[in-house]
PDB file of C-alpha atoms and ligand atoms in Angstrom:
ATOM      1  CA  UNK A   1       3.436  24.672  -3.173  1.00  0.00           C
ATOM      2  CA  UNK A   2       5.776  23.543  -5.977  1.00  0.00           C
ATOM      3  CA  UNK A   3       7.610  20.206  -6.298  1.00  0.00           C
ATOM      4  CA  UNK A   4      10.963  21.710  -5.260  1.00  0.00           C
ATOM      5  CA  UNK A   5       9.571  22.423  -1.791  1.00  0.00           C
ATOM      6  CA  UNK A   6       8.357  18.857  -1.396  1.00  0.00           C
ATOM      7  CA  UNK A   7      11.830  17.579  -2.243  1.00  0.00           C
ATOM      8  CA  UNK A   8      13.192  19.695   0.599  1.00  0.00           C
ATOM      9  CA  UNK A   9      10.617  18.193   2.931  1.00  0.00           C
ATOM     10  CA  UNK A  10      11.622  14.714   1.721  1.00  0.00           C
ATOM     11  CA  UNK A  11      15.316  15.388   2.471  1.00  0.00           C
ATOM     12  CA  UNK A  12      14.511  16.736   5.916  1.00  0.00           C
ATOM     13  CA  UNK A  13      12.366  13.706   6.668  1.00  0.00           C
ATOM     14  CA  UNK A  14      15.056  11.305   5.452  1.00  0.00           C
ATOM     15  CA  UNK A  15      17.529  13.088   7.767  1.00  0.00           C
ATOM     16  CA  UNK A  16      15.227  12.532  10.732  1.00  0.00           C
ATOM     17  CA  UNK A  17      14.751   8.858   9.822  1.00  0.00           C
ATOM     18  CA  UNK A  18      18.518   8.328   9.522  1.00  0.00           C
ATOM     19  CA  UNK A  19      19.008  10.010  12.903  1.00  0.00           C
ATOM     20  CA  UNK A  20      16.273   7.745  14.357  1.00  0.00           C
ATOM     21  CA  UNK A  21      14.236  10.792  15.456  1.00  0.00           C
ATOM     22  CA  UNK A  22      10.890   8.984  15.429  1.00  0.00           C
ATOM     23  CA  UNK A  23       8.788  11.506  17.380  1.00  0.00           C
ATOM     24  CA  UNK A  24      10.308  14.484  15.527  1.00  0.00           C
ATOM     25  CA  UNK A  25       9.693  12.852  12.146  1.00  0.00           C
ATOM     26  CA  UNK A  26       6.044  12.141  12.975  1.00  0.00           C
ATOM     27  CA  UNK A  27       5.534  15.693  14.281  1.00  0.00           C
ATOM     28  CA  UNK A  28       7.204  17.015  11.116  1.00  0.00           C
ATOM     29  CA  UNK A  29       4.754  15.213   8.805  1.00  0.00           C
ATOM     30  CA  UNK A  30       1.839  16.029  11.090  1.00  0.00           C
ATOM     31  CA  UNK A  31       2.661  19.737  10.896  1.00  0.00           C
ATOM     32  CA  UNK A  32       2.891  19.557   7.109  1.00  0.00           C
ATOM     33  CA  UNK A  33      -0.398  17.615   6.990  1.00  0.00           C
ATOM     34  CA  UNK A  34      -2.129  20.391   8.936  1.00  0.00           C
ATOM     35  CA  UNK A  35      -1.098  22.694   6.103  1.00  0.00           C
ATOM     36  CA  UNK A  36      -1.578  20.571   2.980  1.00  0.00           C
ATOM     37  CA  UNK A  37      -3.613  17.585   4.226  1.00  0.00           C
ATOM     38  CA  UNK A  38      -2.544  14.002   4.914  1.00  0.00           C
ATOM     39  CA  UNK A  39      -2.978  12.725   1.317  1.00  0.00           C
ATOM     40  CA  UNK A  40      -0.495  15.277   0.015  1.00  0.00           C
ATOM     41  CA  UNK A  41       1.894  14.950   2.966  1.00  0.00           C
ATOM     42  CA  UNK A  42       1.939  11.166   2.610  1.00  0.00           C
ATOM     43  CA  UNK A  43       2.033  10.884  -1.165  1.00  0.00           C
ATOM     44  CA  UNK A  44       4.430  13.767  -1.845  1.00  0.00           C
ATOM     45  CA  UNK A  45       6.771  13.484   1.145  1.00  0.00           C
ATOM     46  CA  UNK A  46       6.505  10.216   3.113  1.00  0.00           C
ATOM     47  CA  UNK A  47       6.030   7.847   0.150  1.00  0.00           C
ATOM     48  CA  UNK A  48       8.995   9.181  -1.932  1.00  0.00           C
ATOM     49  CA  UNK A  49      11.134   9.357   1.233  1.00  0.00           C
ATOM     50  CA  UNK A  50      10.385   5.673   1.891  1.00  0.00           C
ATOM     51  CA  UNK A  51      11.349   4.767  -1.662  1.00  0.00           C
ATOM     52  CA  UNK A  52      14.662   6.592  -1.220  1.00  0.00           C
ATOM     53  CA  UNK A  53      15.183   4.962   2.183  1.00  0.00           C
ATOM     54  CA  UNK A  54      14.497   1.629   0.453  1.00  0.00           C
ATOM     55  CA  UNK A  55      17.137   2.335  -2.153  1.00  0.00           C
ATOM     56  CA  UNK A  56      19.691   3.340   0.493  1.00  0.00           C
ATOM     57  CA  UNK A  57      18.853   0.165   2.383  1.00  0.00           C
ATOM     58  CA  UNK A  58      19.282  -1.963  -0.764  1.00  0.00           C
ATOM     59  CA  UNK A  59      22.748  -0.440  -1.301  1.00  0.00           C
ATOM     60  CA  UNK A  60      23.585  -1.224   2.336  1.00  0.00           C
ATOM     61  CA  UNK A  61      23.858   2.472   3.189  1.00  0.00           C
ATOM     62  CA  UNK A  62      21.291   2.082   5.969  1.00  0.00           C
ATOM     63  CA  UNK A  63      21.093  -0.305   8.890  1.00  0.00           C
ATOM     64  CA  UNK A  64      18.197  -2.627   9.616  1.00  0.00           C
ATOM     65  CA  UNK A  65      17.534  -0.474  12.731  1.00  0.00           C
ATOM     66  CA  UNK A  66      17.090   2.622  10.557  1.00  0.00           C
ATOM     67  CA  UNK A  67      14.744   0.661   8.279  1.00  0.00           C
ATOM     68  CA  UNK A  68      12.790  -0.314  11.383  1.00  0.00           C
ATOM     69  CA  UNK A  69      12.549   3.344  12.450  1.00  0.00           C
ATOM     70  CA  UNK A  70      11.194   4.222   8.980  1.00  0.00           C
ATOM     71  CA  UNK A  71       8.553   1.505   9.324  1.00  0.00           C
ATOM     72  CA  UNK A  72       7.515   2.725  12.791  1.00  0.00           C
ATOM     73  CA  UNK A  73       7.312   6.358  11.632  1.00  0.00           C
ATOM     74  CA  UNK A  74       5.113   5.236   8.742  1.00  0.00           C
ATOM     75  CA  UNK A  75       2.808   3.334  11.080  1.00  0.00           C
ATOM     76  CA  UNK A  76       2.545   6.347  13.444  1.00  0.00           C
ATOM     77  CA  UNK A  77       1.708   8.680  10.544  1.00  0.00           C
ATOM     78  CA  UNK A  78      -0.840   6.299   9.016  1.00  0.00           C
ATOM     79  CA  UNK A  79      -2.563   6.003  12.385  1.00  0.00           C
ATOM     80  CA  UNK A  80      -2.772   9.773  12.670  1.00  0.00           C
ATOM     81  CA  UNK A  81      -4.115   9.951   9.124  1.00  0.00           C
ATOM     82  CA  UNK A  82      -6.831   7.391   9.839  1.00  0.00           C
ATOM     83  CA  UNK A  83      -7.814   9.232  13.022  1.00  0.00           C
ATOM     84  CA  UNK A  84      -8.041  12.504  11.114  1.00  0.00           C
ATOM     85  CA  UNK A  85     -11.528  13.064   9.749  1.00  0.00           C
ATOM     86  CA  UNK A  86     -10.512  16.218   7.934  1.00  0.00           C
ATOM     87  CA  UNK A  87      -9.793  14.630   4.572  1.00  0.00           C
ATOM     88  CA  UNK A  88     -12.531  12.059   4.107  1.00  0.00           C
ATOM     89  CA  UNK A  89     -13.753  12.202   0.558  1.00  0.00           C
ATOM     90  CA  UNK A  90     -17.278  12.373  -0.795  1.00  0.00           C
ATOM     91  CA  UNK A  91     -17.171   8.573  -1.179  1.00  0.00           C
ATOM     92  CA  UNK A  92     -16.640   8.147   2.577  1.00  0.00           C
ATOM     93  CA  UNK A  93     -20.195   6.927   3.066  1.00  0.00           C
ATOM     94  CA  UNK A  94     -19.796   3.913   0.782  1.00  0.00           C
ATOM     95  CA  UNK A  95     -18.690   1.265   3.304  1.00  0.00           C
ATOM     96  CA  UNK A  96     -18.060  -1.361   0.676  1.00  0.00           C
ATOM     97  CA  UNK A  97     -15.918  -4.214   2.042  1.00  0.00           C
ATOM     98  CA  UNK A  98     -12.566  -4.988   0.448  1.00  0.00           C
ATOM     99  CA  UNK A  99      -9.924  -7.509   1.409  1.00  0.00           C
ATOM    100  CA  UNK A 100      -6.241  -6.614   1.432  1.00  0.00           C
ATOM    101  CA  UNK A 101      -3.222  -8.848   2.057  1.00  0.00           C
ATOM    102  CA  UNK A 102       0.407  -9.487   1.313  1.00  0.00           C
ATOM    103  CA  UNK A 103       0.535 -12.696  -0.642  1.00  0.00           C
ATOM    104  CA  UNK A 104       1.977 -15.959   0.681  1.00  0.00           C
ATOM    105  CA  UNK A 105       5.741 -15.632   1.346  1.00  0.00           C
ATOM    106  CA  UNK A 106       5.713 -11.812   1.263  1.00  0.00           C
ATOM    107  CA  UNK A 107       6.518  -9.794   4.387  1.00  0.00           C
ATOM    108  CA  UNK A 108       6.851  -6.272   2.951  1.00  0.00           C
ATOM    109  CA  UNK A 109       4.005  -4.704   4.906  1.00  0.00           C
ATOM    110  CA  UNK A 110       4.649  -0.973   4.504  1.00  0.00           C
ATOM    111  CA  UNK A 111       3.147  -0.522   1.041  1.00  0.00           C
ATOM    112  CA  UNK A 112       0.100  -2.583   1.978  1.00  0.00           C
ATOM    113  CA  UNK A 113      -0.491  -0.535   5.142  1.00  0.00           C
ATOM    114  CA  UNK A 114      -0.347   2.672   3.128  1.00  0.00           C
ATOM    115  CA  UNK A 115      -2.844   1.314   0.607  1.00  0.00           C
ATOM    116  CA  UNK A 116      -5.104   0.247   3.479  1.00  0.00           C
ATOM    117  CA  UNK A 117      -5.046   3.751   4.967  1.00  0.00           C
ATOM    118  CA  UNK A 118      -5.833   5.494   1.688  1.00  0.00           C
ATOM    119  CA  UNK A 119      -8.692   3.078   0.983  1.00  0.00           C
ATOM    120  CA  UNK A 120     -10.154   3.556   4.478  1.00  0.00           C
ATOM    121  CA  UNK A 121      -9.981   7.304   4.134  1.00  0.00           C
ATOM    122  CA  UNK A 122     -11.814   7.054   0.824  1.00  0.00           C
ATOM    123  CA  UNK A 123     -14.674   5.196   2.445  1.00  0.00           C
ATOM    124  CA  UNK A 124     -13.849   1.528   1.820  1.00  0.00           C
ATOM    125  CA  UNK A 125     -14.283  -0.951   4.683  1.00  0.00           C
ATOM    126  CA  UNK A 126     -10.858  -2.564   4.607  1.00  0.00           C
ATOM    127  CA  UNK A 127     -10.197  -6.009   6.028  1.00  0.00           C
ATOM    128  CA  UNK A 128      -6.388  -6.013   6.217  1.00  0.00           C
ATOM    129  CA  UNK A 129      -5.323  -9.635   6.613  1.00  0.00           C
ATOM    130  CA  UNK A 130      -1.590  -8.904   7.045  1.00  0.00           C
ATOM    131  CA  UNK A 131       1.503 -10.630   5.659  1.00  0.00           C
ATOM    132  CA  UNK A 132       2.043 -14.076   4.148  1.00  0.00           C
ATOM    133  CA  UNK A 133      -1.596 -14.953   3.436  1.00  0.00           C
ATOM    134  CA  UNK A 134      -2.452 -17.874   1.180  1.00  0.00           C
ATOM    135  CA  UNK A 135      -4.693 -17.567  -1.865  1.00  0.00           C
ATOM    136  CA  UNK A 136      -7.321 -19.775  -0.259  1.00  0.00           C
ATOM    137  CA  UNK A 137      -7.425 -17.685   2.942  1.00  0.00           C
ATOM    138  CA  UNK A 138      -7.745 -14.471   0.932  1.00  0.00           C
ATOM    139  CA  UNK A 139     -10.587 -15.721  -1.277  1.00  0.00           C
ATOM    140  CA  UNK A 140     -12.366 -17.336   1.691  1.00  0.00           C
ATOM    141  CA  UNK A 141     -12.342 -13.974   3.496  1.00  0.00           C
ATOM    142  CA  UNK A 142     -13.548 -12.075   0.420  1.00  0.00           C
ATOM    143  CA  UNK A 143     -16.440 -14.511  -0.041  1.00  0.00           C
ATOM    144  CA  UNK A 144     -17.318 -14.320   3.670  1.00  0.00           C
ATOM    145  CA  UNK A 145     -17.435 -10.503   3.590  1.00  0.00           C
ATOM    146  CA  UNK A 146     -19.050 -10.281   0.117  1.00  0.00           C
ATOM    147  CA  UNK A 147     -16.093  -8.113  -0.919  1.00  0.00           C
ATOM    148  CA  UNK A 148     -16.231  -7.155  -4.602  1.00  0.00           C
ATOM    149  CA  UNK A 149     -12.513  -6.390  -4.694  1.00  0.00           C
ATOM    150  CA  UNK A 150      -9.409  -8.134  -3.403  1.00  0.00           C
ATOM    151  CA  UNK A 151      -6.145  -6.156  -3.195  1.00  0.00           C
ATOM    152  CA  UNK A 152      -2.934  -8.158  -3.058  1.00  0.00           C
ATOM    153  CA  UNK A 153       0.512  -6.743  -2.444  1.00  0.00           C
ATOM    154  CA  UNK A 154       3.883  -8.298  -3.294  1.00  0.00           C
ATOM    155  CA  UNK A 155       7.325  -6.741  -3.368  1.00  0.00           C
ATOM    156  CA  UNK A 156       9.349  -9.606  -4.787  1.00  0.00           C
ATOM    157  CA  UNK A 157       9.105 -11.339  -8.147  1.00  0.00           C
ATOM    158  CA  UNK A 158       9.023 -14.784  -6.545  1.00  0.00           C
ATOM    159  CA  UNK A 159       6.230 -13.944  -4.115  1.00  0.00           C
ATOM    160  CA  UNK A 160       4.268 -12.005  -6.770  1.00  0.00           C
ATOM    161  CA  UNK A 161       3.965 -15.230  -8.738  1.00  0.00           C
ATOM    162  CA  UNK A 162       1.920 -16.634  -5.829  1.00  0.00           C
ATOM    163  CA  UNK A 163      -0.786 -14.101  -6.709  1.00  0.00           C
ATOM    164  CA  UNK A 164      -1.605 -16.324  -9.708  1.00  0.00           C
ATOM    165  CA  UNK A 165      -2.966 -18.781  -7.117  1.00  0.00           C
ATOM    166  CA  UNK A 166      -5.511 -16.132  -6.042  1.00  0.00           C
ATOM    167  CA  UNK A 167      -6.688 -15.819  -9.642  1.00  0.00           C
ATOM    168  CA  UNK A 168      -6.851 -19.626  -9.941  1.00  0.00           C
ATOM    169  CA  UNK A 169      -8.874 -19.843  -6.716  1.00  0.00           C
ATOM    170  CA  UNK A 170     -11.259 -17.095  -7.944  1.00  0.00           C
ATOM    171  CA  UNK A 171     -11.681 -18.907 -11.254  1.00  0.00           C
ATOM    172  CA  UNK A 172     -12.228 -22.257  -9.548  1.00  0.00           C
ATOM    173  CA  UNK A 173     -15.083 -20.688  -7.561  1.00  0.00           C
ATOM    174  CA  UNK A 174     -16.407 -18.884 -10.690  1.00  0.00           C
ATOM    175  CA  UNK A 175     -15.979 -15.439  -9.124  1.00  0.00           C
ATOM    176  CA  UNK A 176     -14.466 -13.599 -12.100  1.00  0.00           C
ATOM    177  CA  UNK A 177     -17.682 -11.663 -12.850  1.00  0.00           C
ATOM    178  CA  UNK A 178     -18.462 -10.672  -9.266  1.00  0.00           C
ATOM    179  CA  UNK A 179     -15.000 -10.066  -7.791  1.00  0.00           C
ATOM    180  CA  UNK A 180     -11.972  -8.162  -9.110  1.00  0.00           C
ATOM    181  CA  UNK A 181      -8.286  -8.583  -8.281  1.00  0.00           C
ATOM    182  CA  UNK A 182      -6.133  -5.491  -7.723  1.00  0.00           C
ATOM    183  CA  UNK A 183      -2.393  -6.102  -7.465  1.00  0.00           C
ATOM    184  CA  UNK A 184       0.507  -3.869  -6.502  1.00  0.00           C
ATOM    185  CA  UNK A 185       3.938  -3.466  -4.989  1.00  0.00           C
ATOM    186  CA  UNK A 186       7.382  -2.408  -6.138  1.00  0.00           C
ATOM    187  CA  UNK A 187       7.892  -5.343  -8.501  1.00  0.00           C
ATOM    188  CA  UNK A 188       4.803  -4.384 -10.544  1.00  0.00           C
ATOM    189  CA  UNK A 189       6.375  -0.980 -11.186  1.00  0.00           C
ATOM    190  CA  UNK A 190       9.503  -2.478 -12.712  1.00  0.00           C
ATOM    191  CA  UNK A 191       7.721  -5.280 -14.591  1.00  0.00           C
ATOM    192  CA  UNK A 192       4.358  -4.036 -15.825  1.00  0.00           C
ATOM    193  CA  UNK A 193       3.562  -7.269 -17.714  1.00  0.00           C
ATOM    194  CA  UNK A 194       3.427  -9.049 -14.351  1.00  0.00           C
ATOM    195  CA  UNK A 195      -0.087  -7.695 -13.713  1.00  0.00           C
ATOM    196  CA  UNK A 196      -1.472  -9.846 -16.535  1.00  0.00           C
ATOM    197  CA  UNK A 197       0.944 -12.728 -15.819  1.00  0.00           C
ATOM    198  CA  UNK A 198      -0.542 -13.214 -12.350  1.00  0.00           C
ATOM    199  CA  UNK A 199      -4.122 -12.585 -13.516  1.00  0.00           C
ATOM    200  CA  UNK A 200      -4.559  -9.132 -11.984  1.00  0.00           C
ATOM    201  CA  UNK A 201      -7.426  -6.912 -13.161  1.00  0.00           C
ATOM    202  CA  UNK A 202      -5.457  -3.728 -12.493  1.00  0.00           C
ATOM    203  CA  UNK A 203      -2.724  -2.027 -10.519  1.00  0.00           C
ATOM    204  CA  UNK A 204      -1.739   1.356  -9.101  1.00  0.00           C
ATOM    205  CA  UNK A 205       1.781   2.650  -8.611  1.00  0.00           C
ATOM    206  CA  UNK A 206       1.115   4.324  -5.293  1.00  0.00           C
ATOM    207  CA  UNK A 207      -1.281   4.201  -2.381  1.00  0.00           C
ATOM    208  CA  UNK A 208      -2.915   7.508  -3.250  1.00  0.00           C
ATOM    209  CA  UNK A 209      -4.010   6.052  -6.597  1.00  0.00           C
ATOM    210  CA  UNK A 210      -5.437   2.875  -5.075  1.00  0.00           C
ATOM    211  CA  UNK A 211      -8.920   4.275  -4.237  1.00  0.00           C
ATOM    212  CA  UNK A 212      -9.434   5.330  -7.869  1.00  0.00           C
ATOM    213  CA  UNK A 213      -8.299   1.904  -9.091  1.00  0.00           C
ATOM    214  CA  UNK A 214     -10.730   0.196  -6.720  1.00  0.00           C
ATOM    215  CA  UNK A 215     -13.563   2.524  -7.817  1.00  0.00           C
ATOM    216  CA  UNK A 216     -12.790   1.786 -11.485  1.00  0.00           C
ATOM    217  CA  UNK A 217     -12.745  -1.961 -10.841  1.00  0.00           C
ATOM    218  CA  UNK A 218     -16.045  -1.749  -8.972  1.00  0.00           C
ATOM    219  CA  UNK A 219     -17.631  -0.161 -12.039  1.00  0.00           C
ATOM    220  CA  UNK A 220     -16.535  -3.109 -14.193  1.00  0.00           C
ATOM    221  CA  UNK A 221     -18.573  -5.539 -12.089  1.00  0.00           C
ATOM    222  CA  UNK A 222     -21.925  -6.400 -13.619  1.00  0.00           C
ATOM    223  CA  UNK A 223     -24.530  -6.157 -10.883  1.00  0.00           C
TER     224      UNK A 223
HETATM  225  C1  B12 B   1      11.916  -2.485   3.641  1.00  0.00           C
HETATM  226  C2  B12 B   1      12.274  -3.734   2.827  1.00  0.00           C
HETATM  227  C3  B12 B   1      12.269  -4.943   3.491  1.00  0.00           C
HETATM  228  C4  B12 B   1      11.818  -5.091   4.935  1.00  0.00           C
HETATM  229  C5  B12 B   1      10.265  -5.048   4.993  1.00  0.00           C
HETATM  230  C6  B12 B   1       9.793  -4.364   6.294  1.00  0.00           C
HETATM  231  C7  B12 B   1       8.320  -4.052   6.265  1.00  0.00           C
HETATM  232  N1  B12 B   1       7.756  -4.001   7.464  1.00  0.00           N
HETATM  233  O1  B12 B   1       7.661  -3.839   5.229  1.00  0.00           O
HETATM  234  C8  B12 B   1      12.411  -6.505   5.314  1.00  0.00           C
HETATM  235  C9  B12 B   1      13.724  -6.301   6.023  1.00  0.00           C
HETATM  236  C10 B12 B   1      11.513  -7.397   6.169  1.00  0.00           C
HETATM  237  C11 B12 B   1      12.662  -7.108   3.931  1.00  0.00           C
HETATM  238  C12 B12 B   1      12.901  -8.470   3.735  1.00  0.00           C
HETATM  239  C13 B12 B   1      13.254  -9.021   2.508  1.00  0.00           C
HETATM  240  N2  B12 B   1      13.457  -8.367   1.347  1.00  0.00           N
HETATM  241 CO1  B12 B   1      13.023  -6.508   1.085  1.00  0.00          CO
HETATM  242  N3  B12 B   1      12.971  -4.691   0.721  1.00  0.00           N
HETATM  243  C14 B12 B   1      12.606  -3.650   1.447  1.00  0.00           C
HETATM  244  C15 B12 B   1      12.784  -2.355   0.616  1.00  0.00           C
HETATM  245  C16 B12 B   1      14.111  -1.745   1.039  1.00  0.00           C
HETATM  246  C17 B12 B   1      11.680  -1.312   0.722  1.00  0.00           C
HETATM  247  C18 B12 B   1      10.234  -1.816   0.488  1.00  0.00           C
HETATM  248  C19 B12 B   1       9.280  -0.743   0.972  1.00  0.00           C
HETATM  249  O2  B12 B   1       8.807  -0.791   2.099  1.00  0.00           O
HETATM  250  N4  B12 B   1       9.053   0.303   0.143  1.00  0.00           N
HETATM  251  C20 B12 B   1       8.240   1.477   0.539  1.00  0.00           C
HETATM  252  C21 B12 B   1       6.772   1.254   0.170  1.00  0.00           C
HETATM  253  C22 B12 B   1       5.902   2.426   0.660  1.00  0.00           C
HETATM  254  O3  B12 B   1       6.662   1.238  -1.242  1.00  0.00           O
HETATM  255  P1  B12 B   1       6.031   0.016  -2.009  1.00  0.00           P
HETATM  256  O4  B12 B   1       6.295  -1.188  -1.206  1.00  0.00           O
HETATM  257  O5  B12 B   1       6.443   0.028  -3.427  1.00  0.00           O
HETATM  258  O6  B12 B   1       4.442   0.281  -1.941  1.00  0.00           O
HETATM  259  C23 B12 B   1       3.793   1.286  -2.702  1.00  0.00           C
HETATM  260  C24 B12 B   1       3.304   0.838  -4.088  1.00  0.00           C
HETATM  261  O7  B12 B   1       4.037  -0.257  -4.607  1.00  0.00           O
HETATM  262  C25 B12 B   1       1.836   0.562  -3.910  1.00  0.00           C
HETATM  263  N5  B12 B   1       1.382  -0.774  -3.516  1.00  0.00           N
HETATM  264  C26 B12 B   1       1.951  -1.660  -2.676  1.00  0.00           C
HETATM  265  N6  B12 B   1       1.176  -2.723  -2.503  1.00  0.00           N
HETATM  266  C27 B12 B   1       0.057  -2.530  -3.230  1.00  0.00           C
HETATM  267  C28 B12 B   1      -1.087  -3.328  -3.399  1.00  0.00           C
HETATM  268  C29 B12 B   1      -2.120  -2.881  -4.246  1.00  0.00           C
HETATM  269  C30 B12 B   1      -3.339  -3.732  -4.424  1.00  0.00           C
HETATM  270  C31 B12 B   1      -1.989  -1.630  -4.920  1.00  0.00           C
HETATM  271  C32 B12 B   1      -3.065  -1.166  -5.833  1.00  0.00           C
HETATM  272  C33 B12 B   1      -0.833  -0.842  -4.749  1.00  0.00           C
HETATM  273  C34 B12 B   1       0.173  -1.293  -3.901  1.00  0.00           C
HETATM  274  O8  B12 B   1       1.454   1.502  -2.896  1.00  0.00           O
HETATM  275  C35 B12 B   1       2.516   1.598  -1.935  1.00  0.00           C
HETATM  276  C36 B12 B   1       2.511   2.991  -1.303  1.00  0.00           C
HETATM  277  O9  B12 B   1       2.570   4.038  -2.251  1.00  0.00           O
HETATM  278  C37 B12 B   1      12.834  -2.936  -0.845  1.00  0.00           C
HETATM  279  C38 B12 B   1      13.673  -2.114  -1.839  1.00  0.00           C
HETATM  280  C39 B12 B   1      12.834  -1.171  -2.656  1.00  0.00           C
HETATM  281  N7  B12 B   1      13.496  -0.149  -3.122  1.00  0.00           N
HETATM  282  O10 B12 B   1      11.647  -1.373  -2.881  1.00  0.00           O
HETATM  283  C40 B12 B   1      13.422  -4.346  -0.607  1.00  0.00           C
HETATM  284  C41 B12 B   1      13.111  -5.468  -1.595  1.00  0.00           C
HETATM  285  C42 B12 B   1      11.648  -5.424  -2.016  1.00  0.00           C
HETATM  286  N8  B12 B   1      13.381  -6.662  -0.778  1.00  0.00           N
HETATM  287  C43 B12 B   1      13.941  -7.620  -1.449  1.00  0.00           C
HETATM  288  C44 B12 B   1      14.360  -8.848  -0.906  1.00  0.00           C
HETATM  289  C45 B12 B   1      15.128  -9.761  -1.830  1.00  0.00           C
HETATM  290  C46 B12 B   1      14.072  -9.185   0.437  1.00  0.00           C
HETATM  291  C47 B12 B   1      14.486 -10.462   1.161  1.00  0.00           C
HETATM  292  C48 B12 B   1      14.408 -11.766   0.357  1.00  0.00           C
HETATM  293  C49 B12 B   1      15.901 -10.212   1.700  1.00  0.00           C
HETATM  294  C50 B12 B   1      16.566 -11.399   2.337  1.00  0.00           C
HETATM  295  N9  B12 B   1      17.565 -11.870   1.637  1.00  0.00           N
HETATM  296  O11 B12 B   1      16.128 -11.840   3.378  1.00  0.00           O
HETATM  297  C51 B12 B   1      13.528 -10.489   2.359  1.00  0.00           C
HETATM  298  C52 B12 B   1      12.251 -11.270   1.996  1.00  0.00           C
HETATM  299  C53 B12 B   1      11.139 -11.121   2.956  1.00  0.00           C
HETATM  300  C54 B12 B   1       9.877 -11.648   2.356  1.00  0.00           C
HETATM  301  N10 B12 B   1       9.767 -12.962   2.190  1.00  0.00           N
HETATM  302  O12 B12 B   1       8.976 -10.876   2.016  1.00  0.00           O
HETATM  303  C55 B12 B   1      14.148  -7.241  -2.907  1.00  0.00           C
HETATM  304  C56 B12 B   1      13.158  -7.912  -3.877  1.00  0.00           C
HETATM  305  C57 B12 B   1      13.824  -8.347  -5.156  1.00  0.00           C
HETATM  306  C58 B12 B   1      12.827  -8.648  -6.238  1.00  0.00           C
HETATM  307  N11 B12 B   1      12.544  -7.645  -7.070  1.00  0.00           N
HETATM  308  O13 B12 B   1      12.286  -9.711  -6.332  1.00  0.00           O
HETATM  309  C59 B12 B   1      14.090  -5.671  -2.826  1.00  0.00           C
HETATM  310  C60 B12 B   1      13.616  -4.998  -4.124  1.00  0.00           C
HETATM  311  C61 B12 B   1      15.516  -5.179  -2.453  1.00  0.00           C
HETATM  312  C62 B12 B   1      16.548  -5.510  -3.537  1.00  0.00           C
HETATM  313  N12 B12 B   1      16.847  -4.562  -4.407  1.00  0.00           N
HETATM  314  O14 B12 B   1      17.075  -6.593  -3.561  1.00  0.00           O
HETATM  315  N13 B12 B   1      12.672  -6.172   2.961  1.00  0.00           N
END
């Protein structure tokens, strides 16, 4: 299937979101996923549709209610994806724990939930701590679970700066050699230098690329 077709799917999905057709939208992606698999359906259709919905929302062309519908559709689809065993990868046996959270003061959960789903489906044992989690809580959890990687999401510049506290907490506990910090969210796409500014070890622009990033970071840990 070529890109042009996926753009048509995106437009159709956006139409359903705008019309608040939650069940129809979920069935629409589900049907596509049966054909091309959930990774492709999510990364090529749902993810770009959400970005466009986000832009419409930012320009006040969408209501908060429509944004809410988009979030609910995403959650429904991610649940279906997690329940589907059809696209587990060869790494699915790994069961390595990782901790994921939106940093303190950040409530943009959609991106994080997508990353969580893609990691789970690639075999990582994800502890998703949710929104607005402090650096200390995140590092405590990672230490408790012996997680070699922490993934932190932030959508806003101001909240992204709080990720530097996670790096400081890791450094304070001398964890730099045994634990890596993955960062991501819309703001890291527009300001690439932010990854280093907050002390991140790496980033990925979309959820589908997160498992590879985590695998790469795991390889950098001296065991
Ligand atoms: C939806 C939304 C909201 C919703 C969030 C609902 C929810 N349940 O998530 C609500 C209404 C709550 C909200 C609130 C606010 N928002 Co808002 N919001 C957005 C919007 C429109 C879309 C974000 C989104 O969900 N994108 C879709 C997801 C799928 O994409 P994504 O987040 O980029 O995630 C992908 C990648 O980045 C990556 N990724 C994400 N996390 C991670 C983590 C790791 C480790 C890795 C590897 C990868 C990764 O994978 C994801 C999937 O592919 C954006 C605009 C935009 N265009 O981004 C503004 C935006 C982010 N919001 C903004 C603002 C200012 C706010 C508010 C302050 C508004 C206000 N005045 O109250 C509040 C602050 C709340 C807070 N403290 O967090 C600004 C941020 C400005 C800035 N750059 O600093 C934006 C950019 C809008 C704007 N243009 O002004 N918002």
